[in-house]
Short mmCIF file of C-alpha atoms in Angstrom, two decimals:
data_model
loop_
_atom_site.label_atom_id
_atom_site.label_comp_id
_atom_site.label_asym_id
_atom_site.label_seq_id
_atom_site.Cartn_x
_atom_site.Cartn_y
_atom_site.Cartn_z
CA UNK A 1 -3.69 -83.29 -4.48
CA UNK A 2 -1.96 -86.56 -4.68
CA UNK A 3 -4.58 -88.22 -2.46
CA UNK A 4 -7.34 -86.83 -4.63
CA UNK A 5 -5.75 -88.41 -7.71
CA UNK A 6 -5.36 -91.65 -5.90
CA UNK A 7 -9.05 -91.55 -4.90
CA UNK A 8 -10.01 -90.94 -8.56
CA UNK A 9 -7.77 -93.56 -10.11
CA UNK A 10 -8.23 -96.39 -7.58
CA UNK A 11 -11.55 -97.47 -9.22
CA UNK A 12 -9.98 -97.84 -12.67
CA UNK A 13 -7.36 -100.48 -11.99
CA UNK A 14 -6.54 -101.19 -8.33
CA UNK A 15 -10.18 -101.49 -7.20
CA UNK A 16 -11.81 -101.96 -10.55
CA UNK A 17 -15.43 -102.79 -9.62
CA UNK A 18 -15.80 -105.52 -12.35
CA UNK A 19 -12.52 -107.41 -12.18
CA UNK A 20 -11.17 -106.71 -8.67
CA UNK A 21 -14.08 -106.02 -6.36
CA UNK A 22 -16.34 -108.17 -8.56
CA UNK A 23 -19.56 -106.15 -8.08
CA UNK A 24 -22.43 -105.56 -10.45
CA UNK A 25 -21.88 -108.69 -12.42
CA UNK A 26 -25.47 -109.33 -13.37
CA UNK A 27 -25.73 -106.28 -15.74
CA UNK A 28 -22.10 -106.86 -16.88
CA UNK A 29 -22.94 -110.36 -18.06
CA UNK A 30 -26.43 -109.46 -19.30
CA UNK A 31 -25.79 -106.25 -21.17
CA UNK A 32 -22.36 -107.03 -22.70
CA UNK A 33 -23.79 -108.46 -25.96
CA UNK A 34 -23.13 -105.20 -27.80
CA UNK A 35 -20.64 -102.29 -27.30
CA UNK A 36 -23.51 -99.70 -27.71
CA UNK A 37 -25.38 -101.35 -24.77
CA UNK A 38 -22.24 -101.26 -22.62
CA UNK A 39 -21.67 -97.56 -23.36
CA UNK A 40 -25.43 -96.69 -22.57
CA UNK A 41 -25.41 -98.75 -19.38
CA UNK A 42 -22.14 -97.17 -18.29
CA UNK A 43 -23.58 -93.76 -18.74
CA UNK A 44 -26.66 -94.56 -16.72
CA UNK A 45 -24.53 -96.07 -13.88
CA UNK A 46 -22.26 -93.03 -13.96
CA UNK A 47 -25.20 -90.67 -13.48
CA UNK A 48 -26.83 -92.63 -10.65
CA UNK A 49 -23.54 -93.41 -8.84
CA UNK A 50 -22.42 -89.78 -8.97
CA UNK A 51 -25.69 -88.36 -7.57
CA UNK A 52 -26.29 -91.21 -5.10
CA UNK A 53 -22.76 -90.71 -3.66
CA UNK A 54 -23.30 -86.89 -3.48
CA UNK A 55 -26.68 -87.16 -1.70
CA UNK A 56 -25.65 -90.00 0.66
CA UNK A 57 -22.43 -88.29 1.57
CA UNK A 58 -24.31 -85.07 2.24
CA UNK A 59 -26.86 -86.94 4.43
CA UNK A 60 -24.31 -89.22 6.20
CA UNK A 61 -24.69 -87.41 9.50
CA UNK A 62 -28.54 -87.31 9.28
CA UNK A 63 -29.15 -90.99 8.45
CA UNK A 64 -28.79 -93.25 11.53
CA UNK A 65 -26.95 -96.55 11.03
CA UNK A 66 -29.95 -98.71 11.67
CA UNK A 67 -32.00 -97.29 8.87
CA UNK A 68 -29.25 -96.57 6.39
CA UNK A 69 -30.04 -99.48 3.94
CA UNK A 70 -33.73 -98.50 3.34
CA UNK A 71 -32.68 -94.83 3.07
CA UNK A 72 -30.08 -95.55 0.54
CA UNK A 73 -32.40 -97.80 -1.55
CA UNK A 74 -35.02 -95.08 -1.63
CA UNK A 75 -32.53 -92.45 -2.85
CA UNK A 76 -31.03 -94.89 -5.49
CA UNK A 77 -34.30 -96.10 -6.73
CA UNK A 78 -35.55 -92.54 -7.07
CA UNK A 79 -32.44 -91.54 -8.99
CA UNK A 80 -32.79 -94.51 -11.34
CA UNK A 81 -36.49 -93.74 -12.00
CA UNK A 82 -35.65 -90.09 -12.74
CA UNK A 83 -32.86 -91.24 -15.09
CA UNK A 84 -35.30 -93.55 -16.74
CA UNK A 85 -38.04 -90.92 -17.25
CA UNK A 86 -35.61 -88.31 -18.54
CA UNK A 87 -34.02 -90.81 -21.00
CA UNK A 88 -37.50 -91.92 -22.12
CA UNK A 89 -38.61 -88.41 -22.85
CA UNK A 90 -35.45 -86.74 -24.26
CA UNK A 91 -33.19 -89.55 -25.66
CA UNK A 92 -35.66 -92.24 -26.59
CA UNK A 93 -33.21 -94.04 -28.76
CA UNK A 94 -30.85 -94.61 -25.89
CA UNK A 95 -33.77 -95.51 -23.57
CA UNK A 96 -34.98 -98.02 -26.13
CA UNK A 97 -31.42 -99.47 -26.59
CA UNK A 98 -31.02 -100.10 -22.87
CA UNK A 99 -34.42 -101.68 -22.34
CA UNK A 100 -34.77 -103.65 -19.19
CA UNK A 101 -31.19 -102.98 -18.02
CA UNK A 102 -31.91 -99.34 -17.14
CA UNK A 103 -34.37 -100.05 -14.17
CA UNK A 104 -31.92 -102.84 -13.16
CA UNK A 105 -29.39 -100.24 -12.11
CA UNK A 106 -31.31 -100.02 -8.83
CA UNK A 107 -29.98 -103.47 -7.91
CA UNK A 108 -26.48 -102.88 -9.27
CA UNK A 109 -24.29 -103.75 -6.27
CA UNK A 110 -21.66 -101.05 -7.22
CA UNK A 111 -24.18 -98.32 -6.42
CA UNK A 112 -25.22 -99.63 -3.01
CA UNK A 113 -21.73 -100.94 -2.35
CA UNK A 114 -20.06 -97.52 -2.87
CA UNK A 115 -22.78 -95.75 -0.85
CA UNK A 116 -22.22 -98.21 2.02
CA UNK A 117 -18.48 -98.50 1.91
CA UNK A 118 -17.41 -95.01 0.86
CA UNK A 119 -20.00 -92.20 0.56
CA UNK A 120 -21.50 -92.84 4.04
CA UNK A 121 -18.04 -92.34 5.62
CA UNK A 122 -16.38 -89.59 3.52
CA UNK A 123 -16.84 -86.01 2.45
CA UNK A 124 -18.95 -84.97 -0.61
CA UNK A 125 -15.84 -84.02 -2.69
CA UNK A 126 -14.12 -87.40 -2.02
CA UNK A 127 -17.37 -89.19 -2.83
CA UNK A 128 -17.58 -87.48 -6.15
CA UNK A 129 -14.02 -88.48 -6.95
CA UNK A 130 -14.79 -92.11 -5.83
CA UNK A 131 -18.01 -92.17 -8.06
CA UNK A 132 -16.14 -90.82 -11.11
CA UNK A 133 -13.24 -93.36 -10.70
CA UNK A 134 -15.51 -96.28 -10.05
CA UNK A 135 -17.85 -95.34 -12.97
CA UNK A 136 -14.83 -95.15 -15.35
CA UNK A 137 -13.59 -98.50 -14.05
CA UNK A 138 -17.00 -100.02 -14.53
CA UNK A 139 -17.31 -98.52 -18.01
CA UNK A 140 -13.88 -99.88 -19.08
CA UNK A 141 -14.59 -103.35 -17.66
CA UNK A 142 -18.00 -103.59 -19.24
CA UNK A 143 -17.03 -102.13 -22.61
CA UNK A 144 -13.98 -104.44 -22.71
CA UNK A 145 -16.11 -107.60 -22.19
CA UNK A 146 -18.69 -106.32 -24.75
CA UNK A 147 -16.05 -105.49 -27.31
CA UNK A 148 -14.59 -109.05 -27.05
CA UNK A 149 -17.94 -110.79 -26.98
CA UNK A 150 -19.33 -108.81 -29.92
CA UNK A 151 -16.15 -109.17 -32.00
CA UNK A 152 -15.84 -112.89 -31.58
CA UNK A 153 -19.62 -113.66 -31.23
CA UNK A 154 -20.94 -111.63 -34.09
CA UNK A 155 -17.99 -110.15 -35.97
CA UNK A 156 -19.35 -106.67 -35.52
CA UNK A 157 -18.86 -103.56 -33.41
CA UNK A 158 -22.16 -101.79 -32.69
CA UNK A 159 -22.05 -98.12 -31.78
CA UNK A 160 -24.80 -95.37 -31.73
CA UNK A 161 -26.01 -94.25 -35.13
CA UNK A 162 -24.91 -90.74 -36.01
CA UNK A 163 -25.77 -88.86 -39.22
CA UNK A 164 -24.88 -91.14 -42.17
CA UNK A 165 -23.22 -93.67 -39.93
CA UNK A 166 -25.67 -96.45 -39.18
CA UNK A 167 -23.97 -97.58 -36.01
CA UNK A 168 -22.71 -101.01 -36.99
CA UNK A 169 -19.20 -101.91 -38.16
CA UNK A 170 -18.67 -105.33 -39.72
CA UNK A 171 -15.17 -106.82 -38.95
CA UNK A 172 -13.81 -108.88 -41.89
CA UNK A 173 -13.27 -112.61 -41.24
CA UNK A 174 -14.87 -112.43 -37.79
CA UNK A 175 -18.20 -111.49 -39.41
CA UNK A 176 -18.07 -114.62 -41.59
CA UNK A 177 -16.76 -116.92 -38.91
CA UNK A 178 -18.51 -115.93 -35.72
CA UNK A 179 -18.08 -118.05 -32.53
CA UNK A 180 -21.81 -118.07 -31.53
CA UNK A 181 -21.17 -119.15 -27.88
CA UNK A 182 -19.45 -115.72 -27.16
CA UNK A 183 -22.74 -113.91 -27.84
CA UNK A 184 -24.60 -116.21 -25.48
CA UNK A 185 -24.51 -116.34 -21.63
CA UNK A 186 -21.65 -118.93 -21.41
CA UNK A 187 -19.42 -116.65 -23.55
CA UNK A 188 -19.90 -113.80 -21.10
CA UNK A 189 -18.85 -116.07 -18.15
CA UNK A 190 -15.74 -117.35 -20.20
CA UNK A 191 -14.54 -113.83 -21.03
CA UNK A 192 -15.19 -112.60 -17.44
CA UNK A 193 -13.20 -115.58 -16.18
CA UNK A 194 -10.13 -114.99 -18.38
CA UNK A 195 -10.12 -111.21 -17.81
CA UNK A 196 -10.42 -111.70 -14.01
CA UNK A 197 -7.47 -114.22 -14.19
CA UNK A 198 -5.53 -111.68 -16.08
CA UNK A 199 -6.24 -108.96 -13.57
CA UNK A 200 -5.35 -111.28 -10.62
CA UNK A 201 -2.05 -112.38 -12.31
CA UNK A 202 -1.17 -108.69 -13.02
CA UNK A 203 -1.88 -107.76 -9.36
CA UNK A 204 0.06 -110.63 -7.92
CA UNK A 205 2.98 -109.91 -10.25
CA UNK A 206 3.12 -106.31 -9.00
CA UNK A 207 3.04 -107.44 -5.34
CA UNK A 208 5.94 -109.93 -6.09
CA UNK A 209 8.08 -107.05 -7.29
CA UNK B 1 -40.15 -95.34 21.27
CA UNK B 2 -38.87 -91.82 20.71
CA UNK B 3 -35.95 -93.28 18.82
CA UNK B 4 -38.24 -95.32 16.54
CA UNK B 5 -40.41 -92.22 15.88
CA UNK B 6 -37.31 -90.26 15.01
CA UNK B 7 -36.19 -92.99 12.58
CA UNK B 8 -39.61 -93.03 11.05
CA UNK B 9 -39.67 -89.34 10.57
CA UNK B 10 -36.18 -89.37 8.95
CA UNK B 11 -37.29 -92.04 6.51
CA UNK B 12 -40.60 -90.23 5.81
CA UNK B 13 -38.72 -86.99 5.12
CA UNK B 14 -36.36 -88.78 2.71
CA UNK B 15 -39.28 -90.53 0.95
CA UNK B 16 -41.28 -87.23 0.76
CA UNK B 17 -38.29 -85.39 -0.94
CA UNK B 18 -37.82 -88.35 -3.29
CA UNK B 19 -41.56 -88.47 -4.12
CA UNK B 20 -41.56 -84.73 -4.83
CA UNK B 21 -38.54 -85.03 -7.05
CA UNK B 22 -40.20 -87.98 -8.96
CA UNK B 23 -43.53 -86.15 -9.24
CA UNK B 24 -41.75 -83.05 -10.57
CA UNK B 25 -39.78 -85.12 -13.14
CA UNK B 26 -42.98 -87.01 -14.15
CA UNK B 27 -44.86 -83.77 -14.68
CA UNK B 28 -42.17 -82.54 -17.16
CA UNK B 29 -41.55 -85.84 -18.92
CA UNK B 30 -45.02 -87.50 -19.13
CA UNK B 31 -46.49 -85.15 -21.83
CA UNK B 32 -43.36 -85.45 -23.91
CA UNK B 33 -43.51 -89.34 -23.60
CA UNK B 34 -47.23 -89.40 -24.39
CA UNK B 35 -46.72 -87.22 -27.51
CA UNK B 36 -43.91 -89.53 -28.65
CA UNK B 37 -46.15 -92.59 -28.22
CA UNK B 38 -48.87 -90.98 -30.31
CA UNK B 39 -46.48 -90.10 -33.10
CA UNK B 40 -44.93 -93.64 -32.99
CA UNK B 41 -48.41 -95.21 -33.11
CA UNK B 42 -49.42 -93.07 -36.03
CA UNK B 43 -46.15 -93.85 -37.97
CA UNK B 44 -46.62 -97.54 -37.22
CA UNK B 45 -50.24 -97.46 -38.55
CA UNK B 46 -49.18 -95.70 -41.71
CA UNK B 47 -46.23 -98.16 -42.19
CA UNK B 48 -48.59 -101.21 -41.99
CA UNK B 49 -51.60 -99.76 -43.79
CA UNK B 50 -50.59 -100.97 -47.24
CA UNK B 51 -51.42 -97.61 -48.74
CA UNK B 52 -55.10 -98.10 -47.86
CA UNK B 53 -57.14 -95.45 -45.89
CA UNK B 54 -57.12 -95.94 -42.18
CA UNK B 55 -60.77 -96.19 -40.94
CA UNK B 56 -62.43 -96.61 -37.56
CA UNK B 57 -61.00 -98.32 -34.58
CA UNK B 58 -62.97 -100.97 -32.61
CA UNK B 59 -61.79 -102.17 -29.28
CA UNK B 60 -61.66 -105.95 -28.68
CA UNK B 61 -61.88 -107.18 -25.05
CA UNK B 62 -62.72 -110.86 -25.26
CA UNK B 63 -59.55 -112.17 -27.15
CA UNK B 64 -56.28 -113.42 -25.78
CA UNK B 65 -53.92 -111.47 -28.14
CA UNK B 66 -56.12 -109.02 -30.09
CA UNK B 67 -56.76 -105.67 -28.33
CA UNK B 68 -58.31 -103.66 -31.16
CA UNK B 69 -58.89 -103.63 -34.92
CA UNK B 70 -58.88 -100.74 -37.34
CA UNK B 71 -60.59 -101.03 -40.73
CA UNK B 72 -58.48 -100.49 -43.86
CA UNK B 73 -60.59 -98.94 -46.64
CA UNK B 74 -59.99 -99.18 -50.34
CA UNK B 75 -62.51 -96.98 -52.14
CA UNK B 76 -64.74 -96.90 -48.97
CA UNK B 77 -64.92 -100.69 -48.90
CA UNK B 78 -63.20 -102.72 -46.21
CA UNK B 79 -60.02 -104.20 -47.88
CA UNK B 80 -58.33 -105.42 -44.68
CA UNK B 81 -57.65 -104.65 -41.05
CA UNK B 82 -54.88 -103.40 -38.80
CA UNK B 83 -54.96 -105.52 -35.65
CA UNK B 84 -53.52 -104.31 -32.34
CA UNK B 85 -51.78 -107.28 -30.63
CA UNK B 86 -50.50 -107.81 -27.11
CA UNK B 87 -48.35 -110.81 -26.23
CA UNK B 88 -46.15 -111.88 -23.44
CA UNK B 89 -42.45 -111.75 -24.36
CA UNK B 90 -39.29 -112.55 -22.39
CA UNK B 91 -39.08 -109.16 -20.70
CA UNK B 92 -42.85 -108.64 -20.24
CA UNK B 93 -45.81 -107.69 -22.33
CA UNK B 94 -45.08 -106.63 -25.91
CA UNK B 95 -47.47 -104.67 -28.20
CA UNK B 96 -47.41 -104.71 -32.00
CA UNK B 97 -49.65 -103.88 -34.96
CA UNK B 98 -50.12 -106.09 -37.96
CA UNK B 99 -52.18 -105.63 -41.12
CA UNK B 100 -54.09 -108.41 -42.81
CA UNK B 101 -56.26 -108.81 -45.98
CA UNK B 102 -59.85 -109.77 -45.39
CA UNK B 103 -58.84 -113.46 -45.88
CA UNK B 104 -56.34 -113.27 -42.95
CA UNK B 105 -53.06 -113.01 -44.92
CA UNK B 106 -50.57 -110.95 -43.02
CA UNK B 107 -49.25 -107.97 -44.92
CA UNK B 108 -47.01 -105.92 -42.59
CA UNK B 109 -46.27 -105.96 -38.93
CA UNK B 110 -44.41 -103.60 -36.57
CA UNK B 111 -43.39 -103.90 -32.88
CA UNK B 112 -44.55 -100.94 -30.75
CA UNK B 113 -43.49 -101.45 -27.22
CA UNK B 114 -41.45 -104.14 -25.44
CA UNK B 115 -38.85 -104.80 -22.83
CA UNK B 116 -36.85 -107.52 -24.64
CA UNK B 117 -33.20 -108.21 -24.05
CA UNK B 118 -30.77 -105.94 -25.94
CA UNK B 119 -28.92 -107.89 -28.59
CA UNK B 120 -31.36 -110.86 -28.44
CA UNK B 121 -35.19 -110.44 -28.32
CA UNK B 122 -34.72 -106.63 -29.08
CA UNK B 123 -33.83 -107.64 -32.65
CA UNK B 124 -37.56 -107.93 -33.25
CA UNK B 125 -37.91 -104.17 -33.62
CA UNK B 126 -35.32 -104.24 -36.55
CA UNK B 127 -36.45 -103.59 -40.09
CA UNK B 128 -37.03 -106.95 -41.84
CA UNK B 129 -37.60 -109.03 -38.79
CA UNK B 130 -41.37 -109.32 -39.51
CA UNK B 131 -40.69 -110.27 -43.16
CA UNK B 132 -40.63 -113.90 -42.17
CA UNK B 133 -44.33 -113.67 -41.37
CA UNK B 134 -45.33 -111.85 -44.56
CA UNK B 135 -47.91 -113.61 -46.69
CA UNK B 136 -48.62 -116.19 -44.03
CA UNK B 137 -52.00 -116.87 -42.47
CA UNK B 138 -53.88 -118.33 -45.40
CA UNK B 139 -52.31 -121.03 -47.65
CA UNK B 140 -48.95 -120.65 -45.90
CA UNK B 141 -49.33 -121.24 -42.12
CA UNK B 142 -47.88 -118.58 -39.66
CA UNK B 143 -44.45 -119.97 -38.63
CA UNK B 144 -44.85 -120.48 -34.90
CA UNK B 145 -41.64 -122.58 -34.32
CA UNK B 146 -38.11 -122.27 -35.61
CA UNK B 147 -38.51 -125.51 -37.49
CA UNK B 148 -40.93 -123.77 -39.87
CA UNK B 149 -38.37 -121.11 -40.85
CA UNK B 150 -35.63 -121.20 -43.38
CA UNK B 151 -32.09 -121.72 -42.07
CA UNK B 152 -31.19 -117.98 -42.29
CA UNK B 153 -34.39 -116.93 -40.51
CA UNK B 154 -33.90 -119.59 -37.82
CA UNK B 155 -30.36 -118.33 -37.24
CA UNK B 156 -31.66 -114.77 -36.92
CA UNK B 157 -34.01 -115.66 -34.09
CA UNK B 158 -31.40 -117.86 -32.39
CA UNK B 159 -31.14 -116.91 -28.73
CA UNK B 160 -34.50 -115.19 -28.67
CA UNK B 161 -36.91 -118.15 -29.19
CA UNK B 162 -39.39 -116.75 -26.48
CA UNK B 163 -39.73 -113.44 -28.34
CA UNK B 164 -40.12 -115.06 -31.71
CA UNK B 165 -42.74 -117.60 -30.52
CA UNK B 166 -44.64 -114.86 -28.69
CA UNK B 167 -44.76 -112.68 -31.80
CA UNK B 168 -45.68 -115.57 -34.07
CA UNK B 169 -48.50 -116.67 -31.76
CA UNK B 170 -49.90 -113.07 -31.71
CA UNK B 171 -49.74 -112.80 -35.52
CA UNK B 172 -51.41 -116.17 -35.95
CA UNK B 173 -54.19 -115.15 -33.52
CA UNK B 174 -54.58 -111.86 -35.40
CA UNK B 175 -55.02 -113.79 -38.69
CA UNK B 176 -57.54 -116.06 -37.14
CA UNK B 177 -59.55 -113.09 -35.76
CA UNK B 178 -59.49 -111.39 -39.13
CA UNK B 179 -60.64 -114.57 -40.93
CA UNK B 180 -63.66 -114.56 -38.63
CA UNK B 181 -64.43 -110.94 -39.49
CA UNK B 182 -64.05 -111.63 -43.15
CA UNK B 183 -64.57 -108.05 -44.15
CA UNK B 184 -67.99 -108.12 -42.55
CA UNK B 185 -67.75 -104.74 -40.95
#
């Protein structure tokens, strides 16, 4: 039980895919302009990572080592395409919000990285726990960067519209005094750098103890 | 040789299962997506029609941006046109519809399909984005660069110049095309 909990939680802090393993940075930097984009992207990654881990773990004894990369890519690309088609048909607003970043999940290093490093060597149950933990870690990292960028860069927090709620929250003072660079690509790199430094400092501090 | 054949068969089996899963998903989702596209197209046409009656559609194949035109009828005479436009944006081809008077003045425009960057070029689908082009095309030129916009409008398209320029060029091309038609149809 303790080992299962460890498997589940390692992706959140100790092996956080964004700040510790530093995987999947392209979508992290590109999509983190708004909190709603970060949440949508995280949901897509969670679905694809969960099912790719399950399928690859289930087929780990069938797929020989020399053809594992093309086999994994076919599985991952198919799952992403299925996600894209289902979202387009049944949740068009989320599909529209994610735009070009949805098909880009195919090349997200976290998906292939976890398939290669974990799912291909472990049981289906452990792979499910790994996928959930890593997805939560990715979602937290991405949403944190998006929250900071949107707050400082635009003075807003954009969520999904629901009922009478339009989806956008304007934050006083920040809205009137935005730091535009935060909404642009250099802002993403700056925030990523500071947060990575914080995670590294926190890890080394724990080791020293 | 036997080993390679075995690997090939394994890959073929995985690809076949994936292809089947994709075909199955497509057969379920494609009709829903097609229906949504038709509804969106109809809504967009009604939104840009300026209250006039939507007439017949004519395909256009020899123009860079214009893909089709639809007559807008006021008491059975052509009062303007809806023009279907296709233009290359930052994330690929974008399609939009714009309505014009016979003289080429832009009335309304709406983005239909695109793959622009969320938070940047994607802002073009927001209500009010096309207002900066309203009334342009005749005495007032279509603003095709940020320097032709007011400070507030230039700020709004900051970070998405490629999207803005692509839309502006398409709207300008639509206006020119309508001027040549001049209510002749």
